[in-house]
PDB file of C-alpha atoms in Angstrom:
ATOM      1  CA  MET A 194       0.000   0.000   0.000  1.00  0.00           C
ATOM      2  CA  THR A 195       2.857   2.363   0.776  1.00  0.00           C
ATOM      3  CA  ASP A 196       4.424   1.659  -2.605  1.00  0.00           C
ATOM      4  CA  TYR A 197       1.094   2.252  -4.333  1.00  0.00           C
ATOM      5  CA  TRP A 198       0.211   5.541  -2.680  1.00  0.00           C
ATOM      6  CA  THR A 199       3.718   6.992  -2.942  1.00  0.00           C
ATOM      7  CA  SER A 200       3.547   6.137  -6.642  1.00  0.00           C
ATOM      8  CA  VAL A 201       0.150   7.787  -7.030  1.00  0.00           C
ATOM      9  CA  LEU A 202       0.882  10.950  -5.039  1.00  0.00           C
ATOM     10  CA  LEU A 203       4.669  11.364  -5.300  1.00  0.00           C
ATOM     11  CA  ASP A 204       5.442   9.652  -8.641  1.00  0.00           C
ATOM     12  CA  THR A 205       8.018   7.352  -7.004  1.00  0.00           C
ATOM     13  CA  GLU A 206       7.132   4.487  -9.423  1.00  0.00           C
ATOM     14  CA  ARG A 207       7.665   2.017  -6.588  1.00  0.00           C
ATOM     15  CA  TYR A 208       4.427   0.161  -7.303  1.00  0.00           C
ATOM     16  CA  HIS A 209       4.468  -2.454 -10.074  1.00  0.00           C
ATOM     17  CA  GLY A 210       1.354  -4.474  -9.273  1.00  0.00           C
ATOM     18  CA  ASN A 211      -2.143  -4.666 -10.706  1.00  0.00           C
ATOM     19  CA  PRO A 212      -4.922  -3.166  -8.534  1.00  0.00           C
ATOM     20  CA  ILE A 213      -7.654  -4.768 -10.646  1.00  0.00           C
ATOM     21  CA  LEU A 214      -6.236  -8.254 -10.162  1.00  0.00           C
ATOM     22  CA  ALA A 215      -5.597  -7.587  -6.468  1.00  0.00           C
ATOM     23  CA  HIS A 216      -9.292  -6.843  -5.919  1.00  0.00           C
ATOM     24  CA  LEU A 217     -10.429  -9.775  -8.069  1.00  0.00           C
ATOM     25  CA  GLN A 218      -8.611 -12.094  -5.673  1.00  0.00           C
ATOM     26  CA  HIS A 219     -11.129 -11.163  -2.952  1.00  0.00           C
ATOM     27  CA  SER A 220     -14.638 -11.970  -4.115  1.00  0.00           C
ATOM     28  CA  GLU A 221     -16.081 -10.710  -0.820  1.00  0.00           C
ATOM     29  CA  ILE A 222     -15.305  -7.114  -1.842  1.00  0.00           C
ATOM     30  CA  LYS A 223     -18.540  -5.573  -3.099  1.00  0.00           C
ATOM     31  CA  ARG A 224     -19.343  -2.300  -4.801  1.00  0.00           C
ATOM     32  CA  GLU A 225     -20.756  -0.740  -1.620  1.00  0.00           C
ATOM     33  CA  HIS A 226     -17.474  -1.345   0.214  1.00  0.00           C
ATOM     34  CA  PHE A 227     -15.810   1.314  -1.921  1.00  0.00           C
ATOM     35  CA  ASP A 228     -18.169   3.995  -0.646  1.00  0.00           C
ATOM     36  CA  LEU A 229     -17.481   2.932   2.962  1.00  0.00           C
ATOM     37  CA  TRP A 230     -13.737   2.952   2.296  1.00  0.00           C
ATOM     38  CA  LEU A 231     -13.870   6.396   0.701  1.00  0.00           C
ATOM     39  CA  GLY A 232     -15.779   7.748   3.702  1.00  0.00           C
ATOM     40  CA  LEU A 233     -13.204   6.390   6.158  1.00  0.00           C
ATOM     41  CA  TRP A 234     -10.381   7.609   3.929  1.00  0.00           C
ATOM     42  CA  ARG A 235     -11.851  11.130   3.860  1.00  0.00           C
ATOM     43  CA  GLU A 236     -12.253  11.251   7.663  1.00  0.00           C
ATOM     44  CA  THR A 237      -8.702   9.997   8.234  1.00  0.00           C
ATOM     45  CA  ALA A 238      -7.144  12.366   5.707  1.00  0.00           C
ATOM     46  CA  GLU A 239      -8.933  15.388   7.182  1.00  0.00           C
ATOM     47  CA  GLU A 240      -7.917  14.353  10.703  1.00  0.00           C
ATOM     48  CA  PHE A 241      -4.204  13.820  10.093  1.00  0.00           C
ATOM     49  CA  CYS A 242      -3.348  16.030   7.080  1.00  0.00           C
ATOM     50  CA  ALA A 243      -3.336  19.722   6.360  1.00  0.00           C
ATOM     51  CA  PRO A 244      -6.356  20.822   4.279  1.00  0.00           C
ATOM     52  CA  PRO A 245      -4.507  21.057   0.908  1.00  0.00           C
ATOM     53  CA  ALA A 246      -2.901  17.622   1.375  1.00  0.00           C
ATOM     54  CA  ALA A 247      -6.165  16.100   2.606  1.00  0.00           C
ATOM     55  CA  ALA A 248      -8.012  17.454  -0.426  1.00  0.00           C
ATOM     56  CA  GLU A 249      -5.431  15.903  -2.776  1.00  0.00           C
ATOM     57  CA  PHE A 250      -5.594  12.562  -0.950  1.00  0.00           C
ATOM     58  CA  VAL A 251      -9.392  12.542  -1.192  1.00  0.00           C
ATOM     59  CA  ARG A 252      -9.440  13.598  -4.860  1.00  0.00           C
ATOM     60  CA  LYS A 253      -7.037  10.838  -5.859  1.00  0.00           C
ATOM     61  CA  ALA A 254      -8.864   8.254  -3.769  1.00  0.00           C
ATOM     62  CA  GLU A 255     -12.217   9.145  -5.329  1.00  0.00           C
ATOM     63  CA  ASP A 256     -10.786   8.938  -8.861  1.00  0.00           C
ATOM     64  CA  ILE A 257      -9.209   5.552  -8.157  1.00  0.00           C
ATOM     65  CA  GLY A 258     -12.291   4.229  -6.390  1.00  0.00           C
ATOM     66  CA  ASN A 259     -14.521   5.218  -9.298  1.00  0.00           C
ATOM     67  CA  SER A 260     -12.097   3.632 -11.757  1.00  0.00           C
ATOM     68  CA  LEU A 261     -12.002   0.394  -9.790  1.00  0.00           C
ATOM     69  CA  LYS A 262     -15.793   0.243  -9.573  1.00  0.00           C
ATOM     70  CA  LEU A 263     -16.095   0.770 -13.310  1.00  0.00           C
ATOM     71  CA  ASN A 264     -13.500  -1.921 -14.051  1.00  0.00           C
ATOM     72  CA  LEU A 265     -14.841  -4.459 -11.569  1.00  0.00           C
ATOM     73  CA  TYR A 266     -18.611  -4.045 -11.707  1.00  0.00           C
ATOM     74  CA  GLU A 267     -19.502  -2.392 -15.010  1.00  0.00           C
ATOM     75  CA  LYS A 268     -18.516  -2.822 -18.626  1.00  0.00           C
ATOM     76  CA  PRO A 269     -14.715  -2.833 -18.765  1.00  0.00           C
ATOM     77  CA  ASN A 270     -14.491  -0.992 -22.100  1.00  0.00           C
ATOM     78  CA  PHE A 271     -15.604   2.311 -20.576  1.00  0.00           C
ATOM     79  CA  ARG A 272     -14.382   5.812 -21.392  1.00  0.00           C
ATOM     80  CA  GLN A 273     -12.974   7.800 -18.479  1.00  0.00           C
ATOM     81  CA  SER A 274     -12.957  11.575 -18.479  1.00  0.00           C
ATOM     82  CA  GLU A 275     -10.035  11.529 -16.037  1.00  0.00           C
ATOM     83  CA  TYR A 276      -7.849   8.448 -16.399  1.00  0.00           C
ATOM     84  CA  ASP A 277      -5.565   7.406 -13.586  1.00  0.00           C
ATOM     85  CA  PRO A 278      -2.181   6.199 -14.882  1.00  0.00           C
ATOM     86  CA  TYR A 279      -1.923   3.650 -12.060  1.00  0.00           C
ATOM     87  CA  LEU A 280      -4.920   1.799 -13.496  1.00  0.00           C
ATOM     88  CA  SER A 281      -3.575   1.956 -17.050  1.00  0.00           C
ATOM     89  CA  SER A 282      -1.820  -0.315 -19.523  1.00  0.00           C
ATOM     90  CA  ARG A 283       1.411  -1.000 -17.677  1.00  0.00           C
ATOM     91  CA  LEU A 284      -0.571  -2.572 -14.833  1.00  0.00           C
ATOM     92  CA  PHE A 285      -2.537  -4.854 -17.103  1.00  0.00           C
ATOM     93  CA  THR A 286       0.691  -6.335 -18.471  1.00  0.00           C
ATOM     94  CA  THR A 287       1.523  -7.911 -15.091  1.00  0.00           C
ATOM     95  CA  GLN A 288      -1.641 -10.020 -15.005  1.00  0.00           C
ATOM     96  CA  PRO A 289      -0.843 -13.746 -15.428  1.00  0.00           C
ATOM     97  CA  ASP A 290      -2.617 -15.677 -18.172  1.00  0.00           C
ATOM     98  CA  ASP A 291      -3.911 -18.356 -15.821  1.00  0.00           C
ATOM     99  CA  GLN A 292      -4.136 -18.114 -12.066  1.00  0.00           C
ATOM    100  CA  PRO A 293      -6.261 -20.679 -10.209  1.00  0.00           C
ATOM    101  CA  GLY A 294      -9.166 -19.308  -8.240  1.00  0.00           C
ATOM    102  CA  VAL A 295      -8.977 -15.831  -9.780  1.00  0.00           C
ATOM    103  CA  ALA A 296     -11.745 -14.616 -12.044  1.00  0.00           C
ATOM    104  CA  LYS A 297     -10.629 -12.452 -14.946  1.00  0.00           C
ATOM    105  CA  PRO A 298     -12.504  -9.566 -16.553  1.00  0.00           C
ATOM    106  CA  ASP A 299     -14.235 -10.341 -19.830  1.00  0.00           C
ATOM    107  CA  ILE A 300     -12.246  -7.726 -21.710  1.00  0.00           C
ATOM    108  CA  ASN A 301      -8.994  -6.007 -20.832  1.00  0.00           C
ATOM    109  CA  PRO A 302      -7.778  -3.156 -23.012  1.00  0.00           C
ATOM    110  CA  ALA A 303      -4.576  -4.060 -24.799  1.00  0.00           C
ATOM    111  CA  PRO A 304      -1.530  -1.995 -23.857  1.00  0.00           C
ATOM    112  CA  ALA A 305      -0.431   0.603 -26.377  1.00  0.00           C
ATOM    113  CA  SER A 306       2.691  -1.471 -27.066  1.00  0.00           C
ATOM    114  CA  GLU A 307       0.420  -3.928 -28.950  1.00  0.00           C
ATOM    115  CA  ILE A 308      -0.229  -1.554 -31.840  1.00  0.00           C
ATOM    116  CA  HIS A 309      -0.758  -3.562 -35.015  1.00  0.00           C
ATOM    117  CA  PRO A 310       2.398  -3.549 -37.200  1.00  0.00           C
ATOM    118  CA  ARG A 311       0.404  -2.493 -40.248  1.00  0.00           C
ATOM    119  CA  ILE A 312       0.026   0.962 -38.709  1.00  0.00           C
ATOM    120  CA  TYR A 313       3.806   1.309 -38.539  1.00  0.00           C
ATOM    121  CA  SER A 314       4.036   0.224 -42.170  1.00  0.00           C
ATOM    122  CA  TYR A 315       1.651   3.079 -43.056  1.00  0.00           C
ATOM    123  CA  VAL A 316       3.900   5.547 -41.248  1.00  0.00           C
ATOM    124  CA  PHE A 317       7.002   4.137 -42.961  1.00  0.00           C
ATOM    125  CA  GLY A 318       5.246   4.295 -46.327  1.00  0.00           C
ATOM    126  CA  ALA A 319       4.293   7.947 -45.790  1.00  0.00           C
ATOM    127  CA  TYR A 320       7.885   8.965 -45.037  1.00  0.00           C
ATOM    128  CA  ALA A 321       9.168   6.866 -47.942  1.00  0.00           C
ATOM    129  CA  TRP A 322       6.702   8.669 -50.218  1.00  0.00           C
ATOM    130  CA  MET A 323       8.045  12.020 -48.993  1.00  0.00           C
ATOM    131  CA  LEU A 324      11.581  11.032 -49.993  1.00  0.00           C
ATOM    132  CA  PHE A 325      10.389   9.682 -53.329  1.00  0.00           C
ATOM    133  CA  SER A 326       8.578  12.956 -54.038  1.00  0.00           C
ATOM    134  CA  LEU A 327      11.749  14.888 -53.291  1.00  0.00           C
ATOM    135  CA  TRP A 328      13.762  12.597 -55.535  1.00  0.00           C
ATOM    136  CA  MET A 329      11.308  13.068 -58.407  1.00  0.00           C
ATOM    137  CA  ALA A 330      11.494  16.847 -58.039  1.00  0.00           C
ATOM    138  CA  LEU A 331      15.270  17.141 -57.498  1.00  0.00           C
ATOM    139  CA  ARG A 332      16.711  14.141 -59.354  1.00  0.00           C
ATOM    140  CA  SER A 333      18.677  16.416 -61.680  1.00  0.00           C
ATOM    141  CA  ASP A 334      20.551  17.917 -58.705  1.00  0.00           C
ATOM    142  CA  GLY A 335      23.420  15.612 -57.683  1.00  0.00           C
ATOM    143  CA  GLY A 336      23.857  17.141 -54.228  1.00  0.00           C
ATOM    144  CA  ALA A 337      20.152  16.897 -53.452  1.00  0.00           C
ATOM    145  CA  VAL A 338      20.015  13.268 -54.628  1.00  0.00           C
ATOM    146  CA  PHE A 339      22.967  12.446 -52.362  1.00  0.00           C
ATOM    147  CA  MET A 340      21.198  13.946 -49.332  1.00  0.00           C
ATOM    148  CA  ILE A 341      17.991  12.083 -50.215  1.00  0.00           C
ATOM    149  CA  ALA A 342      19.992   8.840 -50.407  1.00  0.00           C
ATOM    150  CA  ILE A 343      21.435   9.445 -46.936  1.00  0.00           C
ATOM    151  CA  SER A 344      17.970  10.199 -45.557  1.00  0.00           C
ATOM    152  CA  SER A 345      16.623   7.039 -47.193  1.00  0.00           C
ATOM    153  CA  PHE A 346      19.392   4.992 -45.562  1.00  0.00           C
ATOM    154  CA  PHE A 347      18.538   6.320 -42.102  1.00  0.00           C
ATOM    155  CA  LEU A 348      14.826   5.742 -42.715  1.00  0.00           C
ATOM    156  CA  ALA A 349      15.552   2.144 -43.713  1.00  0.00           C
ATOM    157  CA  MET A 350      17.649   1.650 -40.568  1.00  0.00           C
ATOM    158  CA  TYR A 351      14.975   3.265 -38.396  1.00  0.00           C
ATOM    159  CA  ALA A 352      12.264   0.934 -39.705  1.00  0.00           C
ATOM    160  CA  GLY A 353      14.391  -2.120 -40.471  1.00  0.00           C
ATOM    161  CA  VAL A 354      16.054  -2.694 -37.110  1.00  0.00           C
ATOM    162  CA  PRO A 355      12.780  -2.991 -35.112  1.00  0.00           C
ATOM    163  CA  TYR A 356      11.364  -5.224 -37.856  1.00  0.00           C
ATOM    164  CA  LEU A 357      14.369  -7.565 -37.724  1.00  0.00           C
ATOM    165  CA  LEU A 358      14.257  -7.717 -33.931  1.00  0.00           C
ATOM    166  CA  SER A 359      10.530  -8.512 -34.037  1.00  0.00           C
ATOM    167  CA  ALA A 360      11.104 -11.214 -36.663  1.00  0.00           C
ATOM    168  CA  LEU A 361      13.892 -12.773 -34.603  1.00  0.00           C
ATOM    169  CA  GLY A 362      11.684 -12.701 -31.510  1.00  0.00           C
ATOM    170  CA  ARG A 363       8.878 -14.516 -33.333  1.00  0.00           C
ATOM    171  CA  ARG A 364      11.331 -17.050 -34.765  1.00  0.00           C
ATOM    172  CA  TYR A 365      12.963 -18.015 -31.478  1.00  0.00           C
ATOM    173  CA  SER A 366       9.863 -17.785 -29.291  1.00  0.00           C
ATOM    174  CA  GLY A 367       8.270 -20.570 -31.337  1.00  0.00           C
ATOM    175  CA  ALA A 368       5.036 -21.901 -29.870  1.00  0.00           C
ATOM    176  CA  ASN A 369       5.159 -19.392 -27.033  1.00  0.00           C
ATOM    177  CA  ALA A 370       4.807 -16.465 -29.420  1.00  0.00           C
ATOM    178  CA  PRO A 371       1.519 -14.576 -28.930  1.00  0.00           C
ATOM    179  CA  LYS A 372      -1.007 -14.831 -31.722  1.00  0.00           C
ATOM    180  CA  ARG A 373      -1.401 -11.600 -33.656  1.00  0.00           C
ATOM    181  CA  ASN A 374      -4.903 -10.357 -34.307  1.00  0.00           C
ATOM    182  CA  ASP A 375      -5.969  -9.488 -37.825  1.00  0.00           C
ATOM    183  CA  PHE A 376      -6.167  -5.810 -38.673  1.00  0.00           C
ATOM    184  CA  GLY A 377      -9.964  -5.646 -38.637  1.00  0.00           C
ATOM    185  CA  THR A 378     -10.075  -7.066 -35.130  1.00  0.00           C
ATOM    186  CA  PHE A 379      -7.422  -4.601 -34.011  1.00  0.00           C
ATOM    187  CA  LEU A 380      -9.408  -1.603 -35.292  1.00  0.00           C
ATOM    188  CA  ASP A 381     -12.368  -2.518 -33.051  1.00  0.00           C
ATOM    189  CA  LYS A 382     -10.208  -3.434 -30.050  1.00  0.00           C
ATOM    190  CA  ASP A 383      -9.708  -1.147 -27.051  1.00  0.00           C
ATOM    191  CA  ILE A 384      -6.162   0.157 -26.555  1.00  0.00           C
ATOM    192  CA  SER A 385      -5.160   1.332 -23.077  1.00  0.00           C
ATOM    193  CA  THR A 386      -2.849   4.356 -23.137  1.00  0.00           C
ATOM    194  CA  PHE A 387      -1.426   6.641 -20.458  1.00  0.00           C
ATOM    195  CA  THR A 388      -4.150   9.233 -21.051  1.00  0.00           C
ATOM    196  CA  GLY A 389      -7.105   6.915 -21.491  1.00  0.00           C
ATOM    197  CA  THR A 390      -8.670   4.093 -23.480  1.00  0.00           C
ATOM    198  CA  ILE A 391      -9.100   4.473 -27.235  1.00  0.00           C
ATOM    199  CA  THR A 392     -10.072   2.106 -30.025  1.00  0.00           C
ATOM    200  CA  GLY A 393      -7.593   0.720 -32.523  1.00  0.00           C
ATOM    201  CA  ARG A 394      -9.246   2.863 -35.197  1.00  0.00           C
ATOM    202  CA  GLU A 395      -8.611   5.988 -33.140  1.00  0.00           C
ATOM    203  CA  ALA A 396      -5.004   4.893 -32.597  1.00  0.00           C
ATOM    204  CA  LEU A 397      -4.617   4.450 -36.353  1.00  0.00           C
ATOM    205  CA  ILE A 398      -5.809   8.003 -36.987  1.00  0.00           C
ATOM    206  CA  GLN A 399      -3.675   9.555 -34.246  1.00  0.00           C
ATOM    207  CA  ILE A 400      -0.479   7.795 -35.326  1.00  0.00           C
ATOM    208  CA  THR A 401      -0.780   8.152 -39.109  1.00  0.00           C
ATOM    209  CA  ILE A 402      -2.468  11.532 -39.580  1.00  0.00           C
ATOM    210  CA  ILE A 403       0.685  13.672 -39.310  1.00  0.00           C
ATOM    211  CA  PRO A 404       2.941  11.488 -41.542  1.00  0.00           C
ATOM    212  CA  ILE A 405       0.203  11.267 -44.195  1.00  0.00           C
ATOM    213  CA  LEU A 406      -0.399  15.032 -44.158  1.00  0.00           C
ATOM    214  CA  LEU A 407       3.353  15.641 -44.397  1.00  0.00           C
ATOM    215  CA  ALA A 408       3.561  13.242 -47.346  1.00  0.00           C
ATOM    216  CA  LEU A 409       0.714  15.044 -49.117  1.00  0.00           C
ATOM    217  CA  GLY A 410       2.341  18.395 -48.446  1.00  0.00           C
ATOM    218  CA  MET A 411       5.689  17.167 -49.749  1.00  0.00           C
ATOM    219  CA  SER A 412       3.975  15.847 -52.883  1.00  0.00           C
ATOM    220  CA  ALA A 413       2.460  19.281 -53.474  1.00  0.00           C
ATOM    221  CA  ILE A 414       5.860  20.938 -52.991  1.00  0.00           C
ATOM    222  CA  ALA A 415       7.464  18.454 -55.408  1.00  0.00           C
ATOM    223  CA  LEU A 416       4.826  19.189 -58.028  1.00  0.00           C
ATOM    224  CA  ILE A 417       5.418  22.927 -57.657  1.00  0.00           C
ATOM    225  CA  ILE A 418       9.198  22.485 -58.021  1.00  0.00           C
ATOM    226  CA  SER A 419       8.784  20.240 -61.052  1.00  0.00           C
ATOM    227  CA  HIS A 420       6.369  22.692 -62.674  1.00  0.00           C
ATOM    228  CA  ALA A 421       8.708  25.632 -61.980  1.00  0.00           C
ATOM    229  CA  ARG A 422      11.652  23.803 -63.587  1.00  0.00           C
ATOM    230  CA  ALA A 423       9.699  22.727 -66.614  1.00  0.00           C
TER     231      ALA A 423
END
């Protein structure tokens, strides 16, 4: 508990558990117990802490209590207006796949690290298109082509190294490798991020919108340069 609350209030990052799983291990905990706990917490904080500190303790406790109630007793794919990072994706990753005697929620949002690789290929393609547009517009300039070649090399390294590491991981993990969902399933899946829960479709838009707009802008610039040189 000390590790948890110092992490919540002081950002010590000492807590590495999963509050959802911890509560699921005790089936006797009911929804009404959270209201009783919050009342006792408020009385204790006001008795032992200065008013500003007590108010912060109570605010955090109410946010966490509401989040726990939503996760434990209502639909798990909810949308929170204020999302507590200590109930977010990095806590879901510690939950074991199979633990006897512990019920598991029907749906847990996937951590943001499980973004479908096709999204990254879209981003890579957008930046590759930017370089291609530049090459088409400036291919008669030897110095510009040389700089584009260097940029292309770094782009290939930037995208290629993670791809090779992922491929090696899948090769050597064998049967223990997690099954990858198809892209359509990913788009409808909930993704848990530091600031809240979003769908895979929303993640796709947020990640690819800037590279795609930059690629379109670079294409327009390349067309203008080509037209001016013609």
